[in-house]
Amino acid sequence: MRKVLLPTLVIASAVLLLVRIFYLQIIDDTNMVKSVNNAIKIKYDYPERGYVYDRNGKLLIANQPSYDIMVVPRDVKNIDTTEFCNLLDIDKDFFLKRMHKAKVYSPMLPSVFLPQLNKLEFAAFQEKIRKFPGFYIQKRALRDYQVDFGANIFGYITQVNENIIKKNHYYNSGDLIGMQGIEQSYEEVLRGQKGVKYLLRDKFNREIGPYKDGKFDTIAKQGKDITLTIDSELQKYGEELMVNKWGGIVAIEPKTGEILSLVSAPSYDPALLVGRQRSKNYNLINEDKIAKPMYDRGLLAEYPPGSPFKILTGLVALQEGVISDSTRFSCHHGFSYGRGRFMKCHCGGGSQQLHRAIYQSCNTFFSQSYMRTINKYKDPAKGVDVWASHLKSFGLGDFMGYDLPTGRRGNIPTSKTYKRVYPNGGWRSTTIVSNAIGQGEVLMTPIQLANFMATVANKGYYYTPHIIKKIKGDAINEKFRKKHITTIEPRYFNPIISGMADVYKQPSGTAAGLGVAGIEICGKTGTAENFAKINGKRVKLQDHSIFVAFAPRENPKIAIAVFVENGYWGKRWAGPIATLMIEKYLNKKITRFDFEKRMKEGSLKDQYAKLYPRKHQDSLSVISKKIRDSITREKRKTDSLNGKFKQPIRKENTIDTISNPTQ
């Protein structure tokens, strides 16, 4: 038995291997298709990328035809490189670099040599393409922006890099992918599915027909159209109001969590990141490391929330039972909370209770309320954690789960925070009292500010903010329909909302004079201290201007947060902008032309200039001029090719080689 066991195992293993080899080589030829050889050429059909619409059905992003020059390095033989370079307006160094990159990727597979030719460039090259073996033209579709705003919402399209190809085998060299904004968030929805054709070639490298009669070919599937929650007119208006200012505006529909506008300033024309000038323009925009036009302040910028945070301080104190709407504290133009420690207040002083403390923004009242909340518990660590738990039920201090690819947590400090800062203990409510008025360790992003305002408008619940309203032929994520309920009982919101209404209506309200006839707006001004490191020193700069609001008071339709960096006090810049945005959305027109003129013509450039030396200011001016010149050139080129008023292309049910839109 032992004598025959080993030979039997060897023979059985050999038979199994032979059977497997026979199956792979003769019966199953899918691996033959996958392995590129001299006889088979792989050709991709790129679908048109999905169109993008706003909540009212207005087309925001379409597609326009473009052409990529593809190269198979192994097939490039005996070409006149000088003529080739002159024809495409490139130099020989560029030619050699692109050929080297293509060979590194694969000598036998096609890769993009020169992307995004326009119609004129394509026509000139097409006439002489026969003289350049190894090169061919791949038709694609570039993004065609119907608007010149919303760049931070849309994102852009770019070629995949090696890391993306390694992580996701769907993509090949030269393929396009969405980066930032909805182009990244909804990449798989918008891109569609590219088709693949396998073509046989003869010994002269001529195509002689489909491999296996097209048995392994796949058909391209067009990308799905999507509808955003954005109101494009409101978005455009918000960006106009924020010209020459830095900051963010976020507006949300309280009853649904739909984002109505998401403004980040400064911004740029999204058309700059389309076409052959995309890389050059990207580098120009990215050179501005101070203003950061590609940095989405609405989602990424973490600021001290300032006085709007007093609303939350009051709600937590009411829920904890340490104050009521009739509780009073005396304000002596400020609050003394320790030896030599005095917090100034501009409410006017006197006996303050909740309602008046809100519309006059009394630091003393809310500092006392905060300290009572912490001191309710024997251990301040317990008090802080209870306080933080209430705030986190508003979605604060964490990523909010919205459908955009970037964001920050903000910060809601807990006992762990202070145990790290004070490892030997000794801290108590007076040590951290600045949290009460939205300073201290508290940080929030503009979208968190807007969402907490939507929660107040709803009297205790919110839906995760989102920017997708509809996907053609598909459903949006169910998480956007889930109601999140805070730890604050609905009844405690009424006195807070009443005080917020009087922020506008009372003569001594901090937003007195900012109202609009016929709209009852509930709001809260804010001013946050602002420090920056300049030449290694911590320098006090002009305060940030903040405003949060919702309207109308009954059945609210919009909640908004406005943050203007270095904008002085809340009423000066953020307040008028919030009022104008609310009126624009609810009434579709503006009556406060005094505000509109001042906001559109006003500038804070002099404040921002303090952040960098004169030399850098001059370089930024040069960058701005280059960007403006680039926009002018691209628009002239587009107008000459397509006419003054372009009609977006649209091919339904096609398997033509229209690709992912390029940028």
XYZ file of C-alpha atoms in Angstrom:
663
model
C 0.000 0.000 0.000
C 2.789 2.432 0.918
C 4.615 1.638 -2.326
C 1.692 2.725 -4.514
C 0.509 5.716 -2.388
C 3.216 8.176 -3.441
C 3.069 7.389 -7.199
C -0.728 7.584 -7.038
C -0.624 11.049 -5.463
C 1.902 12.257 -8.051
C -0.149 10.926 -10.965
C -3.421 12.340 -9.557
C -1.845 15.783 -9.061
C -0.420 15.746 -12.586
C -3.814 14.810 -14.055
C -5.558 17.604 -12.148
C -2.995 20.146 -13.363
C -3.363 18.981 -16.960
C -7.152 19.163 -16.765
C -6.962 22.676 -15.339
C -4.500 23.799 -18.004
C -6.698 22.294 -20.737
C -9.750 24.120 -19.347
C -7.982 27.456 -19.132
C -6.275 27.202 -22.539
C -8.970 25.535 -24.644
C -12.390 25.850 -23.007
C -12.272 29.057 -20.923
C -10.648 31.903 -22.889
C -11.581 34.780 -20.601
C -7.987 34.902 -19.361
C -6.823 35.164 -22.933
C -8.969 38.230 -23.289
C -7.624 39.731 -20.083
C -4.029 39.183 -21.105
C -3.075 41.659 -23.770
C -1.289 40.095 -26.731
C -0.336 41.079 -30.239
C -3.605 39.901 -31.769
C -6.128 41.618 -29.472
C -6.719 45.322 -28.996
C -8.842 46.600 -26.120
C -10.976 49.640 -26.828
C -13.138 51.416 -24.264
C -16.458 53.129 -24.832
C -16.892 55.972 -22.348
C -20.424 56.892 -21.361
C -21.619 60.446 -20.979
C -21.490 61.591 -17.379
C -24.775 62.312 -15.617
C -26.249 65.812 -15.747
C -26.720 67.861 -12.571
C -29.804 69.984 -11.800
C -30.805 72.246 -8.926
C -33.912 71.734 -6.755
C -36.042 73.720 -9.205
C -34.971 71.751 -12.267
C -32.407 74.248 -13.541
C -29.513 72.617 -15.406
C -26.216 73.292 -13.614
C -23.744 70.907 -15.237
C -23.956 69.389 -18.727
C -21.296 67.963 -21.055
C -19.462 69.187 -24.133
C -17.477 67.178 -26.700
C -13.738 66.839 -26.320
C -11.025 64.603 -27.695
C -8.045 62.841 -26.141
C -5.013 61.790 -28.133
C -4.200 58.235 -27.068
C -0.918 56.423 -27.590
C 0.213 52.794 -27.653
C 4.014 53.207 -27.248
C 4.935 49.909 -28.900
C 3.181 50.962 -32.104
C 4.878 54.366 -32.416
C 7.398 54.018 -35.258
C 9.242 56.438 -37.525
C 7.213 59.574 -36.878
C 8.263 63.169 -37.468
C 8.303 64.434 -33.895
C 8.910 68.035 -34.966
C 5.813 68.068 -37.144
C 3.850 66.281 -34.426
C 4.835 68.837 -31.764
C 4.139 71.830 -34.009
C 0.730 70.453 -34.881
C -0.279 70.169 -31.209
C 1.603 73.244 -29.969
C 3.826 71.299 -27.574
C 7.606 71.128 -27.197
C 9.865 68.114 -27.577
C 10.554 67.830 -23.836
C 6.831 67.492 -23.207
C 6.611 64.859 -25.966
C 9.434 62.796 -24.448
C 8.029 63.028 -20.916
C 4.581 61.884 -22.024
C 6.017 59.008 -24.044
C 8.122 57.912 -21.082
C 5.086 58.007 -18.792
C 3.065 55.957 -21.294
C 5.835 53.332 -21.592
C 6.120 53.047 -17.804
C 2.384 52.398 -17.594
C 2.473 49.817 -20.414
C 4.197 49.622 -23.825
C 1.231 47.654 -25.180
C -1.782 49.337 -23.554
C -3.228 52.677 -24.659
C -2.862 55.679 -22.368
C -3.667 59.352 -22.679
C -0.925 61.314 -24.398
C -2.694 64.676 -24.629
C -6.139 65.211 -23.116
C -9.039 67.487 -23.886
C -8.514 68.860 -27.379
C -11.224 71.202 -28.613
C -12.936 70.948 -32.008
C -10.365 73.009 -33.898
C -7.377 71.153 -32.417
C -9.070 67.817 -33.096
C -9.801 68.719 -36.739
C -6.197 69.771 -37.388
C -4.765 66.579 -35.914
C -7.358 64.300 -37.523
C -6.245 65.425 -40.988
C -2.719 64.108 -40.447
C -3.244 61.272 -37.981
C -2.285 58.676 -40.625
C 1.287 59.994 -40.430
C 1.559 59.105 -36.761
C 1.147 55.347 -36.187
C 0.522 54.390 -32.573
C -1.655 57.451 -31.952
C -5.421 57.584 -32.188
C -8.231 59.833 -30.987
C -10.607 58.916 -28.172
C -13.784 60.958 -28.040
C -14.838 62.095 -24.578
C -17.152 64.594 -22.946
C -15.906 67.488 -20.846
C -18.014 69.055 -18.151
C -19.880 72.104 -19.435
C -20.831 74.389 -16.557
C -24.004 76.341 -17.159
C -23.225 78.598 -14.185
C -20.100 80.395 -12.962
C -20.639 79.678 -9.253
C -20.835 76.690 -6.905
C -17.292 75.412 -7.462
C -17.022 74.130 -3.879
C -20.285 72.194 -4.339
C -19.478 70.674 -7.725
C -15.831 69.699 -7.337
C -13.983 68.871 -10.543
C -12.927 66.014 -12.846
C -9.328 64.910 -13.236
C -7.304 61.981 -14.514
C -6.747 59.075 -12.171
C -3.314 58.614 -10.676
C -1.429 55.394 -9.995
C -2.699 55.116 -6.413
C -6.325 55.257 -7.551
C -5.672 52.639 -10.242
C -4.114 50.307 -7.670
C -7.027 50.727 -5.246
C -9.833 50.496 -7.808
C -9.413 48.201 -10.798
C -12.310 49.845 -12.643
C -9.964 52.664 -13.653
C -7.153 52.551 -16.202
C -4.500 55.105 -17.049
C -6.131 58.164 -18.596
C -9.550 57.509 -17.082
C -11.323 60.351 -15.340
C -12.634 60.586 -11.806
C -14.554 63.135 -9.731
C -12.636 64.960 -7.026
C -14.181 67.061 -4.269
C -17.821 68.076 -4.089
C -20.662 66.064 -5.569
C -18.429 64.824 -8.401
C -16.533 62.805 -5.786
C -19.453 61.921 -3.504
C -21.579 60.626 -6.378
C -18.779 59.436 -8.662
C -20.189 55.937 -9.156
C -23.649 57.338 -9.924
C -22.477 60.067 -12.308
C -19.744 58.204 -14.191
C -21.936 55.393 -15.519
C -20.228 52.195 -16.671
C -17.699 52.176 -19.476
C -17.992 49.571 -22.202
C -15.187 47.362 -23.473
C -14.579 46.076 -27.011
C -12.013 43.416 -27.913
C -10.754 43.742 -31.483
C -8.618 41.333 -33.506
C -5.615 42.692 -35.385
C -3.618 41.199 -38.250
C 0.158 41.103 -38.558
C 0.091 44.615 -40.035
C -1.651 45.893 -36.877
C -4.914 46.491 -38.747
C -8.226 45.887 -37.035
C -9.989 42.973 -38.723
C -13.061 42.567 -36.542
C -14.365 41.784 -33.050
C -12.771 39.011 -31.065
C -15.057 35.948 -30.741
C -17.830 37.877 -32.523
C -18.039 40.312 -29.625
C -18.748 37.591 -27.056
C -16.792 39.424 -24.347
C -17.740 42.966 -25.311
C -19.776 45.062 -22.875
C -21.992 48.061 -23.578
C -21.381 51.433 -21.966
C -24.062 52.573 -19.519
C -24.772 56.263 -19.307
C -24.286 58.044 -15.974
C -27.389 58.878 -13.986
C -28.691 62.432 -13.728
C -28.934 63.856 -10.235
C -30.941 66.687 -8.718
C -29.372 68.688 -5.910
C -31.149 70.308 -2.982
C -29.381 73.577 -3.820
C -31.399 76.611 -4.881
C -29.096 77.937 -7.601
C -30.423 81.495 -7.445
C -29.852 81.608 -3.690
C -26.370 80.113 -4.120
C -25.452 82.672 -6.756
C -26.782 85.519 -4.627
C -24.845 84.338 -1.576
C -21.587 84.242 -3.525
C -22.238 87.769 -4.827
C -22.766 89.040 -1.277
C -19.494 87.444 -0.136
C -17.253 89.012 -2.802
C -14.129 90.519 -1.175
C -14.918 88.706 2.062
C -13.801 85.395 3.533
C -16.158 83.020 5.259
C -19.147 80.796 4.664
C -22.919 80.778 4.334
C -24.938 77.622 4.918
C -28.722 77.539 4.515
C -30.839 74.472 5.344
C -34.522 73.610 5.006
C -35.350 72.651 8.630
C -38.123 70.135 7.911
C -35.967 68.002 5.570
C -32.295 68.767 6.212
C -31.878 69.743 2.557
C -28.994 72.159 1.989
C -30.317 75.215 0.147
C -26.992 76.965 -0.277
C -23.396 76.228 0.648
C -21.251 79.276 0.036
C -17.518 79.345 0.604
C -15.651 82.584 0.007
C -13.443 83.299 -1.759
C -14.283 80.918 -4.585
C -13.564 80.535 -8.319
C -15.308 79.880 -11.628
C -15.666 76.076 -12.000
C -15.022 76.420 -15.764
C -11.383 77.158 -14.931
C -10.843 73.466 -14.182
C -12.001 72.275 -17.596
C -9.938 71.743 -20.729
C -6.233 71.769 -21.488
C -5.646 74.708 -19.144
C -7.060 72.800 -16.161
C -3.710 71.880 -14.604
C -2.268 75.348 -15.132
C -5.343 77.018 -13.628
C -5.426 74.563 -10.736
C -1.842 75.447 -9.864
C -2.605 79.170 -10.067
C -5.612 78.885 -7.744
C -3.726 76.611 -5.401
C -0.841 79.081 -5.129
C -2.962 81.296 -2.897
C -2.162 79.722 0.454
C -3.714 82.599 2.396
C -7.201 83.105 0.950
C -7.435 79.402 -0.058
C -10.199 79.568 -2.704
C -10.278 75.761 -2.916
C -10.800 75.420 0.839
C -14.484 74.907 1.641
C -14.975 77.118 4.662
C -18.611 76.064 5.043
C -17.528 72.496 5.838
C -13.914 72.693 6.962
C -13.387 75.946 8.833
C -13.673 75.509 12.602
C -14.476 78.741 14.419
C -15.447 79.746 17.957
C -19.234 80.145 17.519
C -19.468 83.192 19.763
C -22.801 84.474 21.070
C -25.086 82.172 18.998
C -23.819 79.450 21.323
C -25.679 81.161 24.187
C -28.854 79.639 22.734
C -27.460 76.178 23.477
C -26.186 77.241 26.892
C -29.704 78.397 27.768
C -31.376 75.239 26.453
C -29.077 72.941 28.432
C -29.586 74.987 31.608
C -33.374 74.816 31.148
C -33.269 71.063 30.583
C -31.050 70.558 33.625
C -33.494 72.582 35.715
C -30.898 75.046 36.973
C -32.771 78.038 35.493
C -36.284 78.811 34.304
C -37.580 81.459 31.942
C -38.115 83.717 34.992
C -34.649 83.287 36.559
C -32.805 86.593 36.988
C -29.146 87.539 37.307
C -27.712 91.010 37.875
C -25.306 92.239 35.246
C -22.866 94.996 36.179
C -21.693 95.535 32.591
C -19.893 92.269 32.949
C -19.326 89.249 35.128
C -16.710 88.817 37.841
C -15.925 85.110 38.123
C -12.765 85.072 40.171
C -10.021 87.184 41.660
C -8.989 89.639 38.960
C -11.168 87.936 36.372
C -13.883 89.978 34.716
C -15.869 89.182 31.574
C -17.158 92.357 29.918
C -20.750 92.626 28.714
C -22.452 95.125 26.388
C -26.069 94.306 27.217
C -26.597 97.534 29.158
C -26.566 95.936 32.596
C -29.307 95.576 35.184
C -31.454 92.640 36.182
C -31.558 90.133 33.332
C -33.835 87.176 32.712
C -33.719 84.666 29.850
C -35.856 86.498 27.303
C -34.046 89.811 27.560
C -30.660 88.112 27.943
C -31.117 86.565 24.504
C -32.096 89.648 22.554
C -29.519 91.804 24.353
C -26.893 88.996 24.358
C -25.976 89.190 28.043
C -22.691 87.453 28.865
C -23.426 87.500 32.584
C -26.740 85.635 32.348
C -25.375 82.775 30.279
C -22.129 82.507 32.214
C -24.135 82.123 35.413
C -26.418 79.589 33.732
C -23.436 77.573 32.497
C -21.792 77.554 35.922
C -25.021 76.367 37.528
C -25.167 73.515 34.995
C -21.623 72.378 35.826
C -22.004 72.970 39.578
C -25.210 70.935 39.721
C -22.930 67.902 40.037
C -20.410 67.400 42.840
C -17.645 66.646 40.378
C -17.116 69.277 37.620
C -15.971 66.446 35.326
C -19.441 64.926 35.593
C -21.068 68.302 34.983
C -19.024 68.961 31.852
C -19.801 65.518 30.466
C -23.544 65.974 31.019
C -23.348 69.380 29.323
C -21.355 67.914 26.408
C -23.803 65.023 26.020
C -26.684 67.456 25.494
C -24.708 69.361 22.866
C -23.704 66.229 21.003
C -27.372 65.352 20.589
C -27.457 68.376 18.229
C -24.822 66.708 16.048
C -22.014 68.874 17.416
C -18.459 67.754 18.054
C -18.594 65.045 15.395
C -18.854 64.474 11.652
C -22.446 65.015 10.669
C -22.776 62.293 8.046
C -23.713 64.594 5.187
C -23.057 63.529 1.590
C -20.046 65.694 0.784
C -16.539 64.241 0.900
C -14.965 66.714 3.298
C -15.652 68.044 6.769
C -14.430 68.623 10.304
C -15.718 67.565 13.706
C -15.569 70.923 15.415
C -14.987 70.547 19.146
C -17.182 70.093 22.199
C -14.857 69.695 25.201
C -15.445 66.959 27.762
C -13.837 66.056 31.076
C -11.096 64.252 29.116
C -10.183 67.565 27.511
C -9.593 69.254 30.849
C -7.906 66.277 32.453
C -5.301 66.529 29.702
C -4.937 70.294 30.159
C -4.959 70.087 33.974
C -3.404 66.691 34.794
C -3.105 67.665 38.476
C -6.759 68.717 38.728
C -7.879 71.992 40.253
C -10.147 73.076 37.419
C -13.801 73.954 37.982
C -16.691 75.831 36.365
C -15.030 79.251 36.643
C -11.943 77.886 34.894
C -13.910 77.003 31.763
C -16.717 79.577 31.913
C -15.786 81.064 28.519
C -17.463 77.999 26.969
C -20.776 79.561 27.992
C -20.506 82.291 25.364
C -19.032 80.196 22.545
C -15.373 80.902 23.175
C -12.992 78.694 25.167
C -12.473 75.276 23.659
C -15.752 75.221 21.699
C -15.376 75.100 17.912
C -18.038 74.726 15.215
C -18.137 74.686 11.432
C -20.686 76.885 9.597
C -22.708 73.815 8.592
C -22.907 72.782 12.252
C -24.100 76.284 13.140
C -26.792 76.103 10.444
C -27.872 72.626 11.512
C -28.195 73.586 15.179
C -30.320 76.550 14.060
C -32.524 74.181 12.024
C -32.858 72.045 15.169
C -34.010 75.054 17.186
C -36.493 75.942 14.424
C -37.867 72.366 14.682
C -37.972 72.581 18.498
C -35.706 69.660 19.128
C -35.068 67.496 16.060
C -33.130 67.572 12.806
C -32.435 65.527 9.702
C -28.858 64.911 8.572
C -27.969 67.756 6.195
C -27.638 66.542 2.618
C -27.191 67.917 -0.871
C -28.808 65.156 -2.944
C -32.509 65.483 -3.658
C -33.044 62.915 -6.387
C -31.110 60.318 -8.390
C -32.682 59.340 -11.690
C -33.847 55.743 -11.439
C -32.569 55.296 -7.914
C -33.394 56.219 -4.300
C -31.328 58.470 -2.063
C -29.774 57.126 1.126
C -32.378 56.331 3.794
C -30.233 57.933 6.501
C -31.308 61.337 5.185
C -34.909 60.549 6.131
C -34.101 59.560 9.703
C -35.181 62.031 12.397
C -32.595 62.817 15.089
C -34.141 63.939 18.390
C -32.141 65.976 20.887
C -32.047 65.512 24.661
C -33.821 68.867 25.129
C -37.586 68.712 25.613
C -39.598 70.675 22.991
C -41.204 72.956 25.603
C -37.863 74.553 26.442
C -37.430 75.896 22.930
C -40.388 78.296 23.162
C -38.805 80.916 25.471
C -35.580 80.746 23.482
C -37.390 81.299 20.165
C -39.362 84.171 21.673
C -36.113 85.883 22.681
C -34.639 85.262 19.200
C -37.644 86.945 17.568
C -37.048 90.014 19.714
C -33.413 90.130 18.606
C -34.948 91.758 15.529
C -38.052 93.397 16.984
C -36.901 95.055 20.210
C -35.262 98.507 19.905
C -32.430 97.242 22.110
C -32.197 93.916 20.249
C -28.770 93.208 18.795
C -30.280 92.920 15.276
C -32.656 95.880 15.562
C -33.131 97.484 12.159
C -32.171 94.364 10.202
C -35.718 93.113 9.709
C -37.833 92.684 6.566
C -41.491 93.710 6.429
C -43.799 90.723 6.391
C -41.254 88.136 7.577
C -40.810 87.267 11.252
C -37.173 86.277 11.558
C -35.711 84.686 14.666
C -31.987 85.301 14.924
C -28.897 85.745 17.044
C -25.870 87.927 16.461
C -22.368 86.827 17.297
C -18.889 88.245 17.602
C -15.949 85.889 18.108
C -12.434 86.866 19.101
C -9.840 86.148 16.461
C -6.145 85.470 16.925
C -3.451 84.478 14.439
C 0.264 83.741 14.504
C 2.179 86.360 12.523
C 5.956 86.093 12.420
C 5.761 83.613 15.266
C 3.734 85.892 17.548
C 0.111 85.489 18.641
C -1.639 88.609 17.391
C -5.188 89.795 18.099
C -6.968 90.499 14.811
C -10.360 91.946 14.011
C -13.213 89.856 15.441
C -15.272 87.499 13.288
C -18.837 88.501 12.416
C -21.435 85.737 12.964
C -25.189 85.473 12.534
C -27.654 82.587 12.790
C -31.374 82.762 12.053
C -34.463 80.958 10.815
C -37.688 82.172 9.238
C -40.559 82.447 9.362
C -41.150 81.865 13.074
C -44.120 79.582 12.412
C -43.518 76.698 10.002
C -39.884 77.692 9.266
C -38.685 77.292 5.676
C -35.031 78.259 6.031
C -32.334 78.137 8.715
C -29.081 79.933 8.052
C -25.613 80.552 9.443
C -23.334 83.296 8.145
C -19.701 83.604 9.161
C -17.574 86.513 7.921
C -13.935 86.360 8.929
C -12.526 89.584 10.432
C -15.972 91.127 9.961
C -16.209 93.114 13.225
C -19.469 92.494 15.144
C -22.382 90.287 14.057
C -24.701 93.069 12.974
C -22.184 94.734 10.686
C -21.703 92.088 7.981
C -23.136 88.661 8.846
C -26.519 90.009 10.006
C -27.421 91.939 6.834
C -26.213 89.039 4.652
C -28.445 86.589 6.560
C -31.439 88.928 6.224
C -30.901 89.323 2.478
C -30.542 85.568 1.960
C -33.754 84.887 3.895
C -35.710 87.508 1.951
C -34.303 86.253 -1.363
C -35.368 82.690 -0.623
C -38.795 83.365 0.844
C -39.926 86.306 -1.314
C -37.803 85.735 -4.434
C -37.014 89.446 -4.411
C -35.181 92.052 -2.359
C -36.585 95.136 -0.651
C -33.606 95.947 1.580
C -31.617 97.570 -1.222
C -29.660 99.530 1.370
C -28.217 96.288 2.731
C -27.675 94.822 -0.712
C -25.683 97.801 -1.951
C -23.514 97.894 1.152
C -22.854 94.146 1.150
C -22.038 93.902 -2.566
C -19.814 96.954 -2.614
C -18.210 96.388 0.791
C -14.776 94.860 1.144
C -12.639 93.468 3.963
C -9.465 93.257 1.897
C -7.689 95.688 4.194
C -8.276 93.363 7.145
C -7.024 90.303 5.275
C -3.953 92.181 4.070
C -2.748 92.217 7.689
C -2.316 88.450 7.519
C 0.553 88.515 5.047
C 3.434 90.827 4.088
C 3.329 93.300 1.208
C 5.473 91.037 -0.948
C 2.873 88.281 -0.743
C 0.055 90.737 -1.473
C 1.796 91.644 -4.736
C 2.194 87.996 -5.700
C -1.485 87.346 -4.999
C -2.412 90.267 -7.265
C -0.386 88.660 -10.043
C -2.121 85.321 -9.450
C -5.551 87.001 -9.555
C -4.690 88.692 -12.855
C -3.496 85.410 -14.380
C -6.728 83.709 -13.320
C -8.862 86.513 -14.773
C -6.885 86.373 -18.041
C -7.312 82.600 -18.164
C -11.091 82.914 -17.724
C -11.245 85.504 -20.532
C -9.226 83.310 -22.907
C -11.329 80.234 -22.214
C -14.606 82.114 -22.714
C -13.424 83.610 -25.992
C -12.332 80.201 -27.199
C -15.638 78.624 -26.209
C -17.643 81.405 -27.844
C -15.715 81.075 -31.096
C -16.227 77.315 -31.183
C -19.802 76.981 -30.022
C -21.407 80.371 -30.529
C -22.318 82.870 -27.847
C -25.080 80.730 -26.377
C -24.098 77.094 -26.061
C -26.531 74.215 -26.123
C -25.341 71.317 -23.961
C -24.862 68.048 -25.789
C -26.952 65.075 -24.800
C -26.925 61.632 -26.380
C -29.459 59.210 -25.050
C -28.960 55.435 -25.290
C -25.664 55.680 -27.127
C -22.559 53.526 -27.001
C -20.479 56.027 -28.900
C -17.083 56.699 -27.335
C -18.208 59.624 -25.190
C -16.328 59.487 -21.954
C -16.508 60.647 -18.426
C -16.508 64.445 -18.615
C -13.026 65.724 -18.263
C -11.593 68.593 -16.414
